[in-house]
Coordinates of C-alpha atoms and ligand atoms in Angstrom, one line a residue:
Chain A
M1 CA 0.0 0.0 0.0
K2 CA 1.2 3.4 -0.9
N3 CA 0.7 6.5 1.1
D4 CA 1.4 8.8 -1.8
Y5 CA -1.5 7.7 -3.9
N6 CA -2.5 10.8 -5.8
K7 CA -5.1 9.6 -8.3
P8 CA -8.8 10.5 -7.9
L9 CA -10.5 8.6 -5.1
P10 CA -14.2 7.9 -4.8
I11 CA -16.1 10.1 -2.4
P12 CA -18.8 7.6 -1.4
Q13 CA -22.3 8.9 -0.8
P14 CA -24.5 7.3 1.9
E15 CA -26.2 5.0 -0.7
S16 CA -22.9 3.7 -2.0
D17 CA -21.1 3.0 1.3
K18 CA -22.0 -0.7 1.2
F19 CA -20.4 -1.1 -2.2
W20 CA -17.1 0.5 -1.3
N21 CA -17.0 -1.1 2.2
G22 CA -17.6 -4.5 0.6
L23 CA -14.6 -4.1 -1.8
K24 CA -12.3 -3.7 1.3
K25 CA -13.4 -7.2 2.3
K26 CA -13.0 -8.5 -1.3
E27 CA -16.8 -8.7 -1.6
I28 CA -18.8 -7.3 -4.5
W29 CA -22.3 -6.1 -3.4
V30 CA -24.7 -4.8 -6.0
Q31 CA -28.4 -3.9 -6.0
K32 CA -31.2 -5.8 -7.7
C33 CA -34.9 -5.2 -8.0
S34 CA -36.7 -7.8 -5.9
S35 CA -39.8 -7.7 -8.2
T36 CA -38.1 -8.5 -11.5
N37 CA -34.6 -9.5 -10.5
Q38 CA -33.0 -6.9 -12.7
Y39 CA -29.7 -5.5 -11.4
Q40 CA -28.8 -1.9 -11.3
F41 CA -25.4 -0.3 -11.0
Y42 CA -24.5 2.1 -9.4
P43 CA -26.2 2.0 -6.1
R44 CA -29.2 4.2 -5.6
T45 CA -31.9 4.7 -2.9
H46 CA -34.7 3.7 -5.4
C47 CA -35.2 1.1 -8.2
I48 CA -34.8 2.7 -11.6
F49 CA -37.0 0.1 -13.2
H50 CA -40.1 0.8 -11.0
N51 CA -39.4 4.1 -9.1
Q52 CA -40.0 2.1 -6.0
N53 CA -37.9 0.9 -3.1
D54 CA -38.0 -2.7 -4.0
I55 CA -34.3 -3.0 -4.1
E56 CA -32.1 -5.5 -2.2
W57 CA -28.3 -5.9 -1.9
V58 CA -26.8 -9.1 -3.2
K59 CA -23.3 -10.4 -3.2
V60 CA -21.9 -11.5 -6.6
S61 CA -18.8 -13.3 -7.6
G62 CA -17.3 -10.8 -10.1
D63 CA -17.3 -13.4 -12.8
S64 CA -17.9 -11.4 -15.9
T65 CA -17.1 -10.7 -19.6
L66 CA -15.5 -7.8 -21.4
F67 CA -18.2 -5.5 -22.9
T68 CA -15.8 -2.9 -24.4
Y69 CA -12.3 -1.6 -23.8
A70 CA -10.0 1.2 -24.8
I71 CA -6.2 1.7 -24.3
V72 CA -5.3 5.0 -22.9
Y73 CA -1.9 6.4 -24.1
Q74 CA -2.4 10.0 -23.2
A75 CA -2.9 10.4 -19.5
P76 CA -6.0 12.4 -18.6
M77 CA -4.3 13.7 -15.4
H78 CA -0.7 14.0 -14.3
S79 CA -1.3 11.3 -11.7
F80 CA -1.8 8.8 -14.5
L81 CA 1.4 9.6 -16.3
D82 CA 3.3 6.5 -14.9
D83 CA 0.4 4.2 -15.8
V84 CA 0.0 4.7 -19.6
P85 CA -0.7 2.7 -21.6
Y86 CA -3.5 1.4 -19.4
V87 CA -6.8 -0.3 -20.2
N88 CA -10.2 1.1 -19.5
A89 CA -13.1 -1.2 -19.8
L90 CA -16.8 -1.6 -19.3
V91 CA -17.3 -5.0 -17.7
K92 CA -20.5 -7.0 -17.8
L93 CA -21.1 -9.0 -14.6
N94 CA -22.6 -12.4 -15.3
E95 CA -25.7 -11.1 -13.4
G96 CA -26.1 -8.4 -16.1
P97 CA -25.0 -5.0 -14.9
I98 CA -22.2 -3.1 -16.7
I99 CA -19.5 -1.5 -14.5
P100 CA -16.6 0.8 -15.4
S101 CA -13.1 -0.6 -14.5
N102 CA -9.6 -1.5 -15.7
I103 CA -8.3 -4.7 -17.2
V104 CA -4.9 -5.6 -15.5
D105 CA -2.4 -8.5 -15.9
I106 CA -2.4 -8.3 -19.7
E107 CA -0.2 -6.6 -22.2
P108 CA -2.1 -3.5 -23.4
D109 CA -2.3 -4.4 -27.1
P110 CA -5.6 -4.8 -29.0
S111 CA -4.5 -8.2 -30.3
N112 CA -4.7 -9.5 -26.7
F113 CA -8.3 -8.5 -26.3
K114 CA -11.5 -10.1 -27.5
I115 CA -14.8 -8.5 -26.6
G116 CA -16.8 -11.1 -24.7
M117 CA -13.7 -12.7 -23.1
K118 CA -14.2 -14.0 -19.6
L119 CA -12.9 -12.0 -16.7
K120 CA -12.2 -12.4 -13.0
P121 CA -12.2 -9.7 -10.3
V122 CA -9.0 -8.3 -8.8
F123 CA -9.2 -6.3 -5.6
V124 CA -6.7 -3.5 -5.6
N125 CA -6.0 -1.8 -2.3
V126 CA -5.0 1.8 -3.1
N127 CA -4.8 3.0 0.5
K128 CA -6.1 2.0 3.9
N129 CA -9.6 3.4 3.0
F130 CA -10.1 2.3 -0.5
T131 CA -10.1 -0.8 -2.6
L132 CA -10.8 -0.6 -6.3
L133 CA -12.4 -3.4 -8.3
K134 CA -10.4 -4.2 -11.4
F135 CA -10.5 -7.3 -13.6
R136 CA -8.1 -9.8 -15.3
P137 CA -8.5 -12.4 -18.0
A138 CA -10.1 -15.6 -16.4
Chain B
M1 CA -43.8 12.4 -25.4
P2 CA -43.3 15.4 -27.6
N3 CA -46.6 16.5 -29.3
L4 CA -45.6 16.6 -32.9
N5 CA -48.8 18.3 -34.0
K6 CA -48.2 21.2 -31.6
L7 CA -44.5 21.3 -32.7
K8 CA -45.5 21.5 -36.3
N9 CA -47.5 24.6 -35.6
L10 CA -44.2 26.1 -34.3
S11 CA -42.3 25.1 -37.5
G12 CA -41.1 28.0 -39.5
K13 CA -42.5 30.7 -37.2
M14 CA -39.2 32.0 -35.9
S15 CA -36.0 33.0 -37.6
I16 CA -32.3 33.3 -36.8
V17 CA -31.4 36.9 -37.7
G18 CA -27.8 37.2 -36.6
V19 CA -24.8 34.9 -36.1
S20 CA -21.2 35.5 -35.3
E21 CA -18.0 34.3 -33.8
S22 CA -15.9 36.4 -31.5
D23 CA -13.4 38.7 -33.3
Q24 CA -10.6 36.1 -33.0
I25 CA -10.9 32.3 -32.5
G26 CA -8.1 29.8 -32.0
K27 CA -5.4 31.0 -29.6
V28 CA -6.8 34.0 -27.8
P29 CA -5.0 34.2 -24.4
E30 CA -5.5 38.0 -24.2
K31 CA -9.3 37.7 -23.8
S32 CA -11.3 36.2 -20.9
P33 CA -14.1 33.7 -21.7
L34 CA -16.6 36.4 -20.6
A35 CA -15.0 38.8 -23.1
L36 CA -15.5 36.2 -25.8
H37 CA -19.2 35.9 -24.9
A38 CA -19.6 39.6 -25.1
E39 CA -17.7 40.1 -28.3
A40 CA -19.6 37.4 -30.1
A41 CA -22.9 38.9 -28.8
I42 CA -22.1 42.4 -30.1
N43 CA -21.0 41.0 -33.4
A44 CA -24.2 38.9 -33.8
L45 CA -26.4 41.9 -32.9
D46 CA -24.5 43.9 -35.5
D47 CA -25.1 41.1 -38.0
A48 CA -28.8 41.3 -37.2
G49 CA -28.9 45.1 -37.1
F50 CA -30.3 44.9 -33.6
H51 CA -29.2 46.6 -30.4
L52 CA -28.4 45.3 -27.0
S53 CA -31.6 47.0 -25.7
D54 CA -33.7 44.7 -28.0
V55 CA -32.5 41.6 -26.2
D56 CA -35.1 40.3 -23.7
G57 CA -34.2 36.6 -23.6
L58 CA -30.8 35.2 -22.7
F59 CA -29.5 31.7 -23.1
T60 CA -26.1 30.3 -22.3
A61 CA -24.3 27.2 -21.1
G62 CA -21.2 26.6 -18.9
W63 CA -22.0 29.8 -17.1
S64 CA -24.9 31.2 -15.2
T65 CA -26.9 33.7 -17.2
L66 CA -26.5 36.0 -14.2
D67 CA -22.9 36.5 -14.9
I68 CA -23.3 36.7 -18.6
A69 CA -26.2 39.2 -18.6
E70 CA -24.4 41.4 -16.1
Y71 CA -21.2 41.4 -18.1
I72 CA -22.8 41.9 -21.5
G73 CA -25.3 44.5 -20.1
V74 CA -28.7 43.0 -20.6
Q75 CA -31.7 42.5 -18.3
P76 CA -33.5 39.5 -19.6
R77 CA -37.1 38.7 -19.0
Y78 CA -36.5 35.1 -19.9
T79 CA -33.3 33.3 -18.6
D80 CA -32.0 29.9 -19.4
S81 CA -28.6 28.4 -18.4
T82 CA -29.3 24.9 -19.6
S83 CA -25.9 23.3 -19.6
V84 CA -25.7 19.7 -20.9
G85 CA -22.4 19.8 -22.7
G86 CA -21.6 21.0 -26.2
S87 CA -25.1 20.4 -27.6
S88 CA -26.6 23.0 -25.2
F89 CA -26.5 25.9 -27.6
V90 CA -28.5 23.8 -30.2
I91 CA -31.0 23.0 -27.4
H92 CA -31.2 26.7 -26.7
I93 CA -32.7 27.2 -30.1
A94 CA -35.5 24.9 -29.2
H95 CA -36.0 26.7 -25.9
A96 CA -35.8 30.1 -27.5
I97 CA -38.6 29.4 -30.0
A98 CA -40.7 27.9 -27.2
A99 CA -40.2 31.0 -25.0
I100 CA -40.8 33.4 -27.8
S101 CA -44.0 31.6 -29.0
A102 CA -45.3 31.5 -25.4
G103 CA -44.8 35.3 -25.1
Y104 CA -42.0 35.3 -22.5
C105 CA -39.6 37.3 -24.8
E106 CA -39.2 38.5 -28.4
V107 CA -35.5 38.7 -29.1
A108 CA -33.4 35.8 -27.9
L109 CA -29.6 36.0 -27.5
I110 CA -27.7 32.8 -27.3
T111 CA -24.0 33.2 -26.3
H112 CA -21.0 31.0 -25.9
G113 CA -17.5 31.8 -24.8
Q114 CA -14.8 29.5 -23.7
S115 CA -11.1 29.6 -23.4
G116 CA -10.4 25.9 -23.6
R117 CA -6.8 26.6 -24.5
S118 CA -6.0 29.6 -22.3
D119 CA -8.4 29.6 -19.4
R120 CA -6.9 31.1 -16.2
A121 CA -9.7 29.6 -14.0
P122 CA -10.8 26.2 -15.4
Q123 CA -13.8 24.6 -13.7
E124 CA -14.0 21.2 -12.1
R125 CA -16.9 18.9 -11.5
H126 CA -18.6 18.2 -8.2
L127 CA -16.7 15.3 -6.6
G128 CA -19.8 13.5 -5.2
I129 CA -21.4 12.8 -8.6
P130 CA -21.5 9.1 -9.8
M131 CA -19.2 9.8 -12.7
V132 CA -16.4 11.1 -10.4
Q133 CA -17.2 8.4 -7.9
F134 CA -17.3 5.3 -10.2
E135 CA -15.3 6.2 -13.3
Y136 CA -12.6 8.7 -12.4
P137 CA -10.7 6.4 -9.9
Y138 CA -10.1 4.0 -12.9
G139 CA -8.8 6.8 -15.2
I140 CA -12.0 6.9 -17.2
I141 CA -11.8 10.6 -17.3
G142 CA -12.8 13.0 -20.0
P143 CA -14.2 12.7 -23.5
P144 CA -11.4 10.7 -25.3
S145 CA -11.6 7.9 -22.7
S146 CA -15.3 7.7 -22.8
Y147 CA -15.9 8.1 -26.6
S148 CA -13.2 5.6 -27.4
L149 CA -15.0 3.0 -25.2
A150 CA -18.1 3.5 -27.3
C151 CA -16.2 3.4 -30.6
S152 CA -14.4 0.2 -29.6
R153 CA -17.8 -1.5 -29.1
Y154 CA -19.1 -0.1 -32.5
M155 CA -16.0 -1.6 -34.2
Y156 CA -16.7 -5.0 -32.5
Q157 CA -20.3 -4.9 -33.7
Y158 CA -19.8 -3.5 -37.2
G159 CA -16.2 -4.2 -38.2
E160 CA -13.0 -2.5 -37.3
D161 CA -11.5 -1.9 -40.7
R162 CA -14.5 -0.3 -42.4
T163 CA -15.1 1.8 -39.3
R164 CA -11.4 2.9 -39.4
N165 CA -11.6 3.8 -43.1
A166 CA -14.7 5.9 -42.4
M167 CA -13.1 7.7 -39.5
A168 CA -10.0 8.5 -41.7
E169 CA -12.2 9.8 -44.4
I170 CA -14.0 12.1 -42.0
A171 CA -10.7 13.5 -40.6
V172 CA -9.2 14.1 -44.0
S173 CA -12.3 15.6 -45.7
T174 CA -13.0 17.8 -42.7
R175 CA -9.5 19.1 -43.0
K176 CA -10.0 19.9 -46.7
W177 CA -13.0 22.1 -45.7
A178 CA -10.9 23.8 -43.0
N179 CA -8.3 24.6 -45.7
L180 CA -11.0 26.7 -47.4
N181 CA -11.9 28.6 -44.1
P182 CA -9.4 31.4 -43.1
K183 CA -10.8 31.3 -39.6
A184 CA -9.9 27.6 -39.2
Y185 CA -7.2 26.6 -36.8
F186 CA -5.7 24.3 -39.4
Y187 CA -6.4 26.6 -42.4
D188 CA -2.8 26.3 -43.6
K189 CA -2.2 22.7 -42.8
G190 CA -3.2 19.8 -45.0
M191 CA -3.8 16.2 -43.9
T192 CA -3.3 13.0 -45.8
H193 CA -4.7 9.5 -45.1
D194 CA -1.2 8.5 -44.1
D195 CA -1.0 11.5 -41.7
Y196 CA -4.2 10.2 -40.1
H197 CA -3.1 6.6 -39.7
N198 CA 0.4 7.6 -38.5
S199 CA -0.8 10.0 -35.8
K200 CA -0.1 8.9 -32.3
W201 CA -2.6 7.0 -30.2
V202 CA -4.6 9.1 -27.6
S203 CA -6.9 6.4 -26.4
W204 CA -7.1 3.4 -28.8
P205 CA -9.1 3.2 -31.0
F206 CA -8.6 7.0 -31.3
H207 CA -5.6 8.5 -33.1
L208 CA -4.8 12.1 -32.3
L209 CA -6.4 13.0 -35.6
D210 CA -9.7 11.4 -34.5
C211 CA -9.9 14.1 -31.8
C212 CA -11.1 17.6 -31.9
L213 CA -9.1 20.7 -31.2
V214 CA -8.9 22.6 -27.9
T215 CA -9.2 26.3 -28.7
D216 CA -10.4 29.7 -27.4
A217 CA -13.6 31.0 -29.1
G218 CA -16.9 32.7 -28.6
A219 CA -20.1 32.7 -30.8
A220 CA -23.6 34.1 -30.5
I221 CA -27.0 33.7 -32.2
I222 CA -30.0 36.1 -32.4
I223 CA -33.5 34.6 -32.8
T224 CA -36.8 36.5 -33.1
T225 CA -40.3 36.2 -34.7
N226 CA -40.6 36.2 -38.4
E227 CA -42.4 39.5 -38.0
R228 CA -39.5 41.3 -36.3
A229 CA -37.1 39.5 -38.5
K230 CA -38.4 41.8 -41.3
N231 CA -36.5 44.6 -39.6
A232 CA -33.2 42.7 -39.6
R233 CA -30.3 43.7 -41.8
K234 CA -30.3 40.4 -43.6
K235 CA -32.9 37.8 -44.6
G236 CA -33.8 35.6 -41.7
V237 CA -33.1 31.9 -41.6
N238 CA -36.2 29.9 -40.7
I239 CA -36.2 27.4 -37.8
L240 CA -38.1 24.5 -39.1
G241 CA -37.6 21.6 -36.7
V242 CA -36.0 21.0 -33.3
G243 CA -35.3 18.0 -31.0
E244 CA -33.5 17.7 -27.7
G245 CA -32.8 15.2 -25.0
H246 CA -30.3 12.9 -23.1
D247 CA -30.3 9.4 -21.8
H248 CA -27.2 9.2 -19.5
S249 CA -24.3 11.2 -18.1
M250 CA -21.3 8.9 -17.7
I251 CA -20.4 6.5 -20.5
S252 CA -20.9 3.3 -18.4
Q253 CA -24.6 4.2 -18.1
M254 CA -25.2 4.7 -21.8
P255 CA -28.1 2.4 -22.7
D256 CA -26.6 1.3 -26.1
L257 CA -23.0 2.3 -26.7
T258 CA -23.6 2.4 -30.5
K259 CA -26.7 4.6 -30.4
A260 CA -26.8 8.1 -29.0
F261 CA -29.9 10.1 -28.3
G262 CA -29.9 11.4 -31.9
I263 CA -32.1 8.4 -32.6
K264 CA -34.9 10.4 -31.0
T265 CA -33.9 14.0 -31.7
G266 CA -33.0 13.6 -35.4
P267 CA -36.3 12.0 -36.5
Q268 CA -38.3 14.5 -34.4
A269 CA -36.6 17.5 -35.9
I270 CA -37.1 16.2 -39.4
E271 CA -40.7 15.2 -38.9
M272 CA -41.5 18.6 -37.3
S273 CA -39.9 20.3 -40.4
G274 CA -42.2 18.4 -42.7
I275 CA -39.3 17.6 -45.0
S276 CA -37.6 14.4 -46.0
I277 CA -34.1 13.7 -44.8
N278 CA -33.0 13.3 -48.4
E279 CA -33.7 17.0 -49.0
I280 CA -31.0 18.2 -46.6
D281 CA -28.4 20.2 -48.5
L282 CA -25.9 20.6 -45.7
A283 CA -25.2 18.5 -42.6
M284 CA -23.4 20.2 -39.7
I285 CA -22.7 17.4 -37.3
Y286 CA -20.8 18.0 -34.0
D287 CA -17.4 16.3 -34.4
S288 CA -15.9 16.0 -31.0
F289 CA -14.3 12.9 -32.6
T290 CA -14.5 11.4 -36.1
Y291 CA -16.5 8.6 -34.5
T292 CA -19.1 11.1 -33.2
V293 CA -19.9 12.1 -36.8
L294 CA -20.2 8.5 -38.0
V295 CA -22.6 7.4 -35.3
S296 CA -24.6 10.7 -35.4
L297 CA -25.3 10.2 -39.1
E298 CA -26.8 6.8 -38.4
N299 CA -28.7 8.0 -35.3
I300 CA -30.3 10.9 -37.2
G301 CA -31.4 8.6 -40.0
F302 CA -29.2 9.4 -42.9
C303 CA -28.5 5.6 -43.0
K304 CA -29.2 2.5 -40.9
P305 CA -27.3 1.5 -37.8
G306 CA -23.9 0.0 -38.8
E307 CA -24.2 1.3 -42.4
G308 CA -22.4 4.6 -41.6
P309 CA -19.1 3.5 -43.1
D310 CA -20.7 2.5 -46.4
F311 CA -22.7 5.7 -46.5
L312 CA -19.7 7.9 -46.0
L313 CA -17.6 6.1 -48.6
E314 CA -20.5 6.0 -51.2
K315 CA -21.2 9.7 -50.7
S316 CA -18.5 12.3 -51.1
I317 CA -18.1 14.6 -48.1
K318 CA -15.1 16.6 -49.2
P319 CA -15.4 20.0 -50.9
G320 CA -17.2 19.6 -54.2
G321 CA -18.8 16.4 -53.1
N322 CA -22.5 15.4 -53.1
F323 CA -22.9 15.4 -49.3
P324 CA -21.5 18.6 -47.8
L325 CA -20.5 17.8 -44.2
N326 CA -18.9 20.1 -41.6
T327 CA -18.0 22.7 -44.1
N328 CA -16.4 25.1 -41.7
G329 CA -13.7 22.5 -40.9
G330 CA -15.5 21.3 -37.8
G331 CA -14.4 20.8 -34.2
L332 CA -11.6 18.7 -35.7
S333 CA -9.9 21.4 -37.8
Y334 CA -11.7 24.8 -37.4
T335 CA -12.3 25.4 -33.7
H336 CA -13.4 23.5 -30.6
P337 CA -13.2 25.5 -27.4
G338 CA -14.9 22.7 -25.3
M339 CA -18.5 23.2 -26.2
Y340 CA -18.7 23.5 -29.9
G341 CA -22.4 23.1 -30.7
I342 CA -23.1 26.8 -31.5
F343 CA -20.6 26.8 -34.3
T344 CA -22.6 24.2 -36.3
I345 CA -25.5 26.8 -36.4
V346 CA -23.2 29.7 -37.3
E347 CA -21.9 27.8 -40.3
A348 CA -25.4 26.5 -41.4
V349 CA -26.8 30.1 -41.3
R350 CA -23.9 31.4 -43.4
K351 CA -24.3 28.7 -46.0
L352 CA -28.1 29.3 -46.2
R353 CA -27.5 33.0 -46.6
N354 CA -25.0 32.3 -49.4
E355 CA -22.2 34.1 -47.6
A356 CA -19.6 31.4 -47.0
E357 CA -17.3 32.8 -49.7
N358 CA -15.0 30.2 -51.3
R359 CA -16.5 27.4 -49.4
Q360 CA -20.1 28.2 -50.3
I361 CA -22.1 25.3 -51.8
E362 CA -24.7 25.7 -54.5
N363 CA -28.4 25.6 -53.9
C364 CA -28.2 25.4 -50.2
N365 CA -31.8 25.7 -48.9
L366 CA -32.1 23.2 -46.1
A367 CA -29.5 22.5 -43.4
L368 CA -29.4 20.2 -40.5
A369 CA -27.3 20.9 -37.4
H370 CA -26.7 18.3 -34.8
G371 CA -25.1 18.7 -31.4
T372 CA -23.7 16.0 -29.1
G373 CA -22.8 16.9 -25.5
G374 CA -21.3 15.3 -22.5
L375 CA -20.1 11.7 -23.1
L376 CA -22.4 11.0 -26.0
S377 CA -25.0 12.0 -23.4
S378 CA -27.1 14.7 -24.8
T379 CA -28.1 15.5 -28.4
A380 CA -30.0 18.2 -30.1
T381 CA -31.0 18.5 -33.8
V382 CA -32.1 21.6 -35.6
V383 CA -33.4 21.9 -39.2
L384 CA -33.0 25.3 -40.8
G385 CA -34.3 26.6 -44.1
I386 CA -34.3 29.7 -46.3
Ligands
ZN401 ZN1 -38.1 -2.6 -8.9

């Protein structure tokens, strides 16, 4: 763990504390509608499918597939200068919701990526308060 | 749902009577963004033959109308700071005709001013919003990251090579138009297909030459009733159709990465106009990236989803071609201060008035302008005619 971590960190809101606290314990908690079993990401206080409060938190494995990706060569902030090229991705959890993340443990070259490829979660502790959810090829 | 019958009653009732950029665009470190707003506003009023005291409706984005009105020196009776990215100023046209027709005001001023290149006080976003909370920590920050994620999915669905060829053609042809526009940032600089393919990666699949400029610039538009337009210095340009909306903010929430909200706003604006899309003589499509143009053409309905690459290569979009597109040189090669949408309107009006000098196109009677804002988040479409 580094103390000099200077990239943007999440500022959790009350409705998302459970998600961020879960990651610290290597757990992935997401919300689903208890009426229709549709998942929603990111956490909210209401169900976006019904404008009701029929949401429940469920723990998922993080098994997922690559929905899309891009390889960043030009750092969007100074704090990412040492990281380029890095891989941005939208990852589709097997349960359905799409979440933003990075793909790690892979050479950042388009020939190594196939949309639809299977992924596993990687929990990256960035400081004592935050763990980010990244993914690697399964 | 929008009521098309009511909207059709609004079609053609209002006109754009003045448009202008600020005195200089490009690198303008000696002027503040507020000064760019004011300069463009004065120039547009001059173009219309109107005075500051005529303005009773004010529209802007990226700023509060409080600050803009005070600086420019107007006391609006209708005020609208709708700010949903670079499409906002195209949306303001829809809002202006609604406000004027309802009687809130008679002369609407839409202003833009931004020092994307030289700003001494750049703004930041609220740190609690979901985009900052869930995307920024991963380095999914800003337009190139987000739009490239959408483009990558498009390539997967519809083929990488044909998408790449279409993006190259957009970049090269848009530059050719810029080479005819003395105000364009890249007026003096050509671009070949090799230049495009050899330019460095910004965020794969985007080369540098897929990405818009970052400049300083202002622009303004004056809108009024057809009746008051008779007092204007030049013939008014009729506002025939409008459409606006958005369906997400951050890219990971986009309902379908290959379809932006133009699928709603394009068809609405065309139907409200009572024209057929084939009658459009000029398409001014917000080009934050080459890809934005490709997907917008499909969304609006110029061709079917996934057929954009074929459409672009069948048509000819360069000067002299049969599908004039982004004829000012676009955000890619003319100017892009951060929120470019208003410049699509400025150019469309100039073409319809036959005053675009050596880049004028013949028989330009109907133009479509389309803005995209945020992270493919908001769109607005306007059809203009003369
Ligand atoms: Zn529900």
